[in-house]
Structures are given as structure tokens and as C-alpha cells.
């Protein structure tokens, strides 16, 4: 039986917290407004308030359902925030680029993020599942989903829209998986209009947090066979990260502005 009140509460909570967080950060602009501004792919100035607001809201919503999921979301968001700050201006994307730099003796912010999110995913997986194989698969799914959502964050609304689309089937399930899916969807839906209008952007902070929540929803809703299938798909997406990003770049969502 589908737990409609639980899903509605999770969706409403993260949506409300995300909007409140954005409004609060915009009003205070800690460190000055310039610190919270970036140029997007089209050269337009956008705000970064949505990233931390989305990450914190999603962590609260996911933690309400499963504390381990909330911690994974928070850790993924924190690693993304580090990369947003320390890696600003670094055009390298994907595992291969950062691991290649690491082999050359350079520890990039992307490499720190990669290992940090992987560790957080494995820790969460260990808490969410009972058997050793399932723990590892769950960790791969959570970390892989966090990375995947960041890979598609190459156009306005792409990451948030992807999370909304991928969490929709999870709402048809029952139990904690549905509530986790609703939590991720609520935060993504709350930021999507401003993201599409290029008033704000998720950055690595928001994209990784939403991805981790998506992964946690998958973990909570699937047994070993489902986990293995999702893990294989996410590993493949990571291996062909550049192609995934290129495919996402070619899609223009309804309501999105186009470069002038």
C-alpha cells in the first residue's frame, strides 16, 4: 500500500525548506553577494544560494526517513561545496580527468570530492543494508547517483529536472523508498523554476546532494538484483561521463532560456 501522507510530508518539507533556505541566504548573503555569484555557460550571472539550500533541505528530509541517508546527502553536499569553492575555474570533469591529475601528483578538489562521496556512500550503504554484498552495492548506487546527477548538470534545469523525472517512479512504491524519492523530488521541484530561468544554479553542492538522495531512494526500494542493475548502469555512466554530459547538454528543457 502506498503511503501517501508520508510521501506528501517528505515532498512538502524539502520543498518548503529549500525555498526558505534560498530566501534566507539571498537576504543575508554571507561573505558578500559577489561570493554567491557565478557566470553560467551562456555568460549570464546566476546565484549559488540554491546549492546549499537544496543540500540542507534534502539532508533533513532524507534524514527524517533514514538517518544514514540524511548523512550521505549532507556529506555529498559538503564535498560538492568544497569543489564549488576550491575548484572554481577548473574545467576538468569526470573521474578520468581527476584521477589522471592524481596520478601526476596533483590532488584536485574533484579528486577529494570523488573519494569523499565514495566513502560517504559506502558508509551509508553499510547502515542501510544487512548483507556484505548488498552494503557494497548500496554504496556504489548512492555514490554513483550523486556523480551521475552532477554529470548532467550542464544546462539550466538539467540536474533538477533529471531528479524530478527519475524519482517519479519511486513515488509509486511503498515504504521508505517512496518517502526518500519524495524528499529528493520536493527539493528539486522547488529550485527548478529559478534554475530554468537562469536566476540560480545548483552547483556541485546541490547536484551531488540531490543525487545522493536519489541513490538512497533506489537503495531503500530494491533488493540485490535491483541494486546490481542500478550499480552497473551508474558505473557505466561514470565510465562514459563525457558522453553523458554531452547528451544532457543537447537537451533543452521546456521553459529554459537559450543562449543569445
PDB file of C-alpha atoms in Angstrom, residues 65-222:
ATOM      1  CA  UNK A  65      13.153   8.874   6.807  1.00  0.00           C
ATOM      2  CA  UNK A  66      16.542   7.194   7.243  1.00  0.00           C
ATOM      3  CA  UNK A  67      19.278   8.939   9.275  1.00  0.00           C
ATOM      4  CA  UNK A  68      22.008   7.200   7.260  1.00  0.00           C
ATOM      5  CA  UNK A  69      20.522   8.593   4.054  1.00  0.00           C
ATOM      6  CA  UNK A  70      20.469  12.083   5.532  1.00  0.00           C
ATOM      7  CA  UNK A  71      24.130  11.829   6.482  1.00  0.00           C
ATOM      8  CA  UNK A  72      25.056  10.619   2.987  1.00  0.00           C
ATOM      9  CA  UNK A  73      23.211  13.567   1.425  1.00  0.00           C
ATOM     10  CA  UNK A  74      24.869  16.006   3.807  1.00  0.00           C
ATOM     11  CA  UNK A  75      28.331  14.570   3.115  1.00  0.00           C
ATOM     12  CA  UNK A  76      27.771  14.630  -0.647  1.00  0.00           C
ATOM     13  CA  UNK A  77      26.644  18.249  -0.430  1.00  0.00           C
ATOM     14  CA  UNK A  78      29.654  19.186   1.700  1.00  0.00           C
ATOM     15  CA  UNK A  79      32.065  17.570  -0.757  1.00  0.00           C
ATOM     16  CA  UNK A  80      30.331  19.366  -3.590  1.00  0.00           C
ATOM     17  CA  UNK A  81      30.585  22.667  -1.721  1.00  0.00           C
ATOM     18  CA  UNK A  82      34.318  22.161  -1.309  1.00  0.00           C
ATOM     19  CA  UNK A  83      34.669  21.636  -5.042  1.00  0.00           C
ATOM     20  CA  UNK A  84      32.471  24.671  -5.786  1.00  0.00           C
ATOM     21  CA  UNK A  85      34.864  26.829  -3.780  1.00  0.00           C
ATOM     22  CA  UNK A  86      38.279  25.196  -4.242  1.00  0.00           C
ATOM     23  CA  UNK A  87      37.663  24.041  -7.790  1.00  0.00           C
ATOM     24  CA  UNK A  88      36.169  27.247  -9.171  1.00  0.00           C
ATOM     25  CA  UNK A  89      37.640  27.781 -12.628  1.00  0.00           C
ATOM     26  CA  UNK A  90      38.812  24.175 -13.043  1.00  0.00           C
ATOM     27  CA  UNK A  91      37.224  22.906 -16.269  1.00  0.00           C
ATOM     28  CA  UNK A  92      38.128  19.254 -15.678  1.00  0.00           C
ATOM     29  CA  UNK A  93      35.115  16.985 -15.265  1.00  0.00           C
ATOM     30  CA  UNK A  94      34.685  13.272 -14.677  1.00  0.00           C
ATOM     31  CA  UNK A  95      36.644  10.510 -12.996  1.00  0.00           C
ATOM     32  CA  UNK A  96      39.284  10.165 -15.682  1.00  0.00           C
ATOM     33  CA  UNK A  97      40.392  13.787 -15.608  1.00  0.00           C
ATOM     34  CA  UNK A  98      40.772  13.952 -11.838  1.00  0.00           C
ATOM     35  CA  UNK A  99      42.319  10.514 -11.469  1.00  0.00           C
ATOM     36  CA  UNK A 100      44.732  11.396 -14.266  1.00  0.00           C
ATOM     37  CA  UNK A 101      45.762  14.520 -12.357  1.00  0.00           C
ATOM     38  CA  UNK A 102      46.158  12.430  -9.212  1.00  0.00           C
ATOM     39  CA  UNK A 103      48.500  10.029 -10.999  1.00  0.00           C
ATOM     40  CA  UNK A 104      50.544  13.071 -11.962  1.00  0.00           C
ATOM     41  CA  UNK A 105      50.844  14.099  -8.319  1.00  0.00           C
ATOM     42  CA  UNK A 106      48.123  16.772  -8.314  1.00  0.00           C
ATOM     43  CA  UNK A 107      45.337  16.394  -5.750  1.00  0.00           C
ATOM     44  CA  UNK A 108      42.415  18.254  -7.297  1.00  0.00           C
ATOM     45  CA  UNK A 109      39.284  19.325  -5.479  1.00  0.00           C
ATOM     46  CA  UNK A 110      37.453  16.924  -7.793  1.00  0.00           C
ATOM     47  CA  UNK A 111      39.560  14.024  -6.519  1.00  0.00           C
ATOM     48  CA  UNK A 112      38.831  14.986  -2.914  1.00  0.00           C
ATOM     49  CA  UNK A 113      35.144  15.124  -3.790  1.00  0.00           C
ATOM     50  CA  UNK A 114      35.300  11.755  -5.567  1.00  0.00           C
ATOM     51  CA  UNK A 115      36.820   9.903  -2.636  1.00  0.00           C
ATOM     52  CA  UNK A 116      34.765  11.778  -0.052  1.00  0.00           C
ATOM     53  CA  UNK A 117      31.435  10.979  -1.696  1.00  0.00           C
ATOM     54  CA  UNK A 118      32.502   7.373  -2.326  1.00  0.00           C
ATOM     55  CA  UNK A 119      33.347   6.938   1.354  1.00  0.00           C
ATOM     56  CA  UNK A 120      30.063   8.529   2.428  1.00  0.00           C
ATOM     57  CA  UNK A 121      28.111   6.297   0.043  1.00  0.00           C
ATOM     58  CA  UNK A 122      29.781   3.142   1.315  1.00  0.00           C
ATOM     59  CA  UNK A 123      29.198   4.168   4.930  1.00  0.00           C
ATOM     60  CA  UNK A 124      25.527   4.834   4.253  1.00  0.00           C
ATOM     61  CA  UNK A 125      25.191   1.578   2.334  1.00  0.00           C
ATOM     62  CA  UNK A 126      26.680  -0.298   5.258  1.00  0.00           C
ATOM     63  CA  UNK A 127      23.991   1.141   7.526  1.00  0.00           C
ATOM     64  CA  UNK A 128      21.077   0.726   5.137  1.00  0.00           C
ATOM     65  CA  UNK A 129      21.643  -2.929   4.186  1.00  0.00           C
ATOM     66  CA  UNK A 130      22.391  -6.064   6.196  1.00  0.00           C
ATOM     67  CA  UNK A 131      24.458  -8.360   3.976  1.00  0.00           C
ATOM     68  CA  UNK A 132      28.012  -7.511   2.906  1.00  0.00           C
ATOM     69  CA  UNK A 133      27.358  -7.704  -0.845  1.00  0.00           C
ATOM     70  CA  UNK A 134      24.267  -5.543  -0.519  1.00  0.00           C
ATOM     71  CA  UNK A 135      26.182  -2.992   1.561  1.00  0.00           C
ATOM     72  CA  UNK A 136      28.790  -2.575  -1.170  1.00  0.00           C
ATOM     73  CA  UNK A 137      26.205  -2.399  -3.951  1.00  0.00           C
ATOM     74  CA  UNK A 138      24.220   0.179  -1.976  1.00  0.00           C
ATOM     75  CA  UNK A 139      27.342   2.291  -1.520  1.00  0.00           C
ATOM     76  CA  UNK A 140      28.049   2.181  -5.251  1.00  0.00           C
ATOM     77  CA  UNK A 141      24.474   3.209  -6.048  1.00  0.00           C
ATOM     78  CA  UNK A 142      24.459   6.178  -3.653  1.00  0.00           C
ATOM     79  CA  UNK A 143      27.869   7.483  -4.727  1.00  0.00           C
ATOM     80  CA  UNK A 144      27.182   6.689  -8.389  1.00  0.00           C
ATOM     81  CA  UNK A 145      23.849   8.508  -8.362  1.00  0.00           C
ATOM     82  CA  UNK A 146      25.471  11.556  -6.758  1.00  0.00           C
ATOM     83  CA  UNK A 147      28.069  11.597  -9.515  1.00  0.00           C
ATOM     84  CA  UNK A 148      25.503  10.969 -12.263  1.00  0.00           C
ATOM     85  CA  UNK A 149      23.313  13.945 -11.350  1.00  0.00           C
ATOM     86  CA  UNK A 150      26.396  16.140 -11.340  1.00  0.00           C
ATOM     87  CA  UNK A 151      27.358  14.830 -14.799  1.00  0.00           C
ATOM     88  CA  UNK A 152      24.050  16.009 -16.264  1.00  0.00           C
ATOM     89  CA  UNK A 153      24.245  19.406 -14.554  1.00  0.00           C
ATOM     90  CA  UNK A 154      25.429  21.111 -17.738  1.00  0.00           C
ATOM     91  CA  UNK A 155      22.358  23.138 -18.713  1.00  0.00           C
ATOM     92  CA  UNK A 156      19.729  25.142 -16.810  1.00  0.00           C
ATOM     93  CA  UNK A 157      17.311  22.787 -15.092  1.00  0.00           C
ATOM     94  CA  UNK A 158      19.047  19.631 -16.309  1.00  0.00           C
ATOM     95  CA  UNK A 159      20.046  18.254 -12.899  1.00  0.00           C
ATOM     96  CA  UNK A 160      16.866  19.218 -11.071  1.00  0.00           C
ATOM     97  CA  UNK A 161      14.711  18.053 -13.983  1.00  0.00           C
ATOM     98  CA  UNK A 162      16.531  14.722 -14.093  1.00  0.00           C
ATOM     99  CA  UNK A 163      15.929  14.175 -10.380  1.00  0.00           C
ATOM    100  CA  UNK A 164      12.233  15.001 -10.729  1.00  0.00           C
ATOM    101  CA  UNK A 165      11.909  12.557 -13.644  1.00  0.00           C
ATOM    102  CA  UNK A 166      13.891   9.729 -12.034  1.00  0.00           C
ATOM    103  CA  UNK A 167      12.183   9.963  -8.636  1.00  0.00           C
ATOM    104  CA  UNK A 168       8.664   9.928 -10.109  1.00  0.00           C
ATOM    105  CA  UNK A 169       8.506   6.106 -10.497  1.00  0.00           C
ATOM    106  CA  UNK A 170       9.683   5.725  -6.905  1.00  0.00           C
ATOM    107  CA  UNK A 171       6.570   7.503  -5.671  1.00  0.00           C
ATOM    108  CA  UNK A 172       4.510   4.531  -6.842  1.00  0.00           C
ATOM    109  CA  UNK A 173       6.262   2.274  -4.350  1.00  0.00           C
ATOM    110  CA  UNK A 174       5.553   1.980  -0.644  1.00  0.00           C
ATOM    111  CA  UNK A 175       7.745   2.390   2.398  1.00  0.00           C
ATOM    112  CA  UNK A 176      10.875   4.462   2.996  1.00  0.00           C
ATOM    113  CA  UNK A 177      11.983   4.321  -0.642  1.00  0.00           C
ATOM    114  CA  UNK A 178       8.918   6.303  -1.695  1.00  0.00           C
ATOM    115  CA  UNK A 179       9.450   8.860   1.054  1.00  0.00           C
ATOM    116  CA  UNK A 180      13.098   9.306   0.115  1.00  0.00           C
ATOM    117  CA  UNK A 181      12.110   9.749  -3.524  1.00  0.00           C
ATOM    118  CA  UNK A 182       9.557  12.362  -2.483  1.00  0.00           C
ATOM    119  CA  UNK A 183      12.151  14.197  -0.412  1.00  0.00           C
ATOM    120  CA  UNK A 184      14.534  14.433  -3.374  1.00  0.00           C
ATOM    121  CA  UNK A 185      11.724  15.425  -5.726  1.00  0.00           C
ATOM    122  CA  UNK A 186      10.432  18.150  -3.397  1.00  0.00           C
ATOM    123  CA  UNK A 187      13.782  19.916  -3.218  1.00  0.00           C
ATOM    124  CA  UNK A 188      14.417  19.537  -6.958  1.00  0.00           C
ATOM    125  CA  UNK A 189      10.946  20.808  -7.864  1.00  0.00           C
ATOM    126  CA  UNK A 190      11.341  23.809  -5.550  1.00  0.00           C
ATOM    127  CA  UNK A 191      14.504  25.005  -7.289  1.00  0.00           C
ATOM    128  CA  UNK A 192      13.596  24.009 -10.852  1.00  0.00           C
ATOM    129  CA  UNK A 193      11.732  27.213 -11.923  1.00  0.00           C
ATOM    130  CA  UNK A 194      14.584  29.523 -10.877  1.00  0.00           C
ATOM    131  CA  UNK A 195      17.116  27.106 -12.359  1.00  0.00           C
ATOM    132  CA  UNK A 196      15.347  27.060 -15.720  1.00  0.00           C
ATOM    133  CA  UNK A 197      15.056  30.846 -15.702  1.00  0.00           C
ATOM    134  CA  UNK A 198      18.819  31.091 -15.003  1.00  0.00           C
ATOM    135  CA  UNK A 199      18.338  33.060 -11.818  1.00  0.00           C
ATOM    136  CA  UNK A 200      20.183  30.420  -9.788  1.00  0.00           C
ATOM    137  CA  UNK A 201      22.192  27.221 -10.165  1.00  0.00           C
ATOM    138  CA  UNK A 202      22.647  24.112  -8.045  1.00  0.00           C
ATOM    139  CA  UNK A 203      26.407  23.840  -8.444  1.00  0.00           C
ATOM    140  CA  UNK A 204      28.162  20.703  -7.267  1.00  0.00           C
ATOM    141  CA  UNK A 205      26.703  21.271  -3.788  1.00  0.00           C
ATOM    142  CA  UNK A 206      23.093  20.828  -4.804  1.00  0.00           C
ATOM    143  CA  UNK A 207      23.634  18.357  -7.638  1.00  0.00           C
ATOM    144  CA  UNK A 208      25.598  15.880  -5.534  1.00  0.00           C
ATOM    145  CA  UNK A 209      23.174  16.154  -2.619  1.00  0.00           C
ATOM    146  CA  UNK A 210      20.142  15.511  -4.819  1.00  0.00           C
ATOM    147  CA  UNK A 211      21.953  12.621  -6.485  1.00  0.00           C
ATOM    148  CA  UNK A 212      22.799  11.019  -3.160  1.00  0.00           C
ATOM    149  CA  UNK A 213      19.155  11.285  -2.094  1.00  0.00           C
ATOM    150  CA  UNK A 214      18.093   9.702  -5.383  1.00  0.00           C
ATOM    151  CA  UNK A 215      20.560   6.882  -4.792  1.00  0.00           C
ATOM    152  CA  UNK A 216      19.323   6.361  -1.240  1.00  0.00           C
ATOM    153  CA  UNK A 217      15.752   6.078  -2.556  1.00  0.00           C
ATOM    154  CA  UNK A 218      16.886   3.397  -5.012  1.00  0.00           C
ATOM    155  CA  UNK A 219      18.705   1.531  -2.249  1.00  0.00           C
ATOM    156  CA  UNK A 220      15.676   1.594   0.062  1.00  0.00           C
ATOM    157  CA  UNK A 221      13.377   0.300  -2.692  1.00  0.00           C
ATOM    158  CA  UNK A 222      15.464  -2.526  -4.178  1.00  0.00           C
TER     159      UNK A 222
END
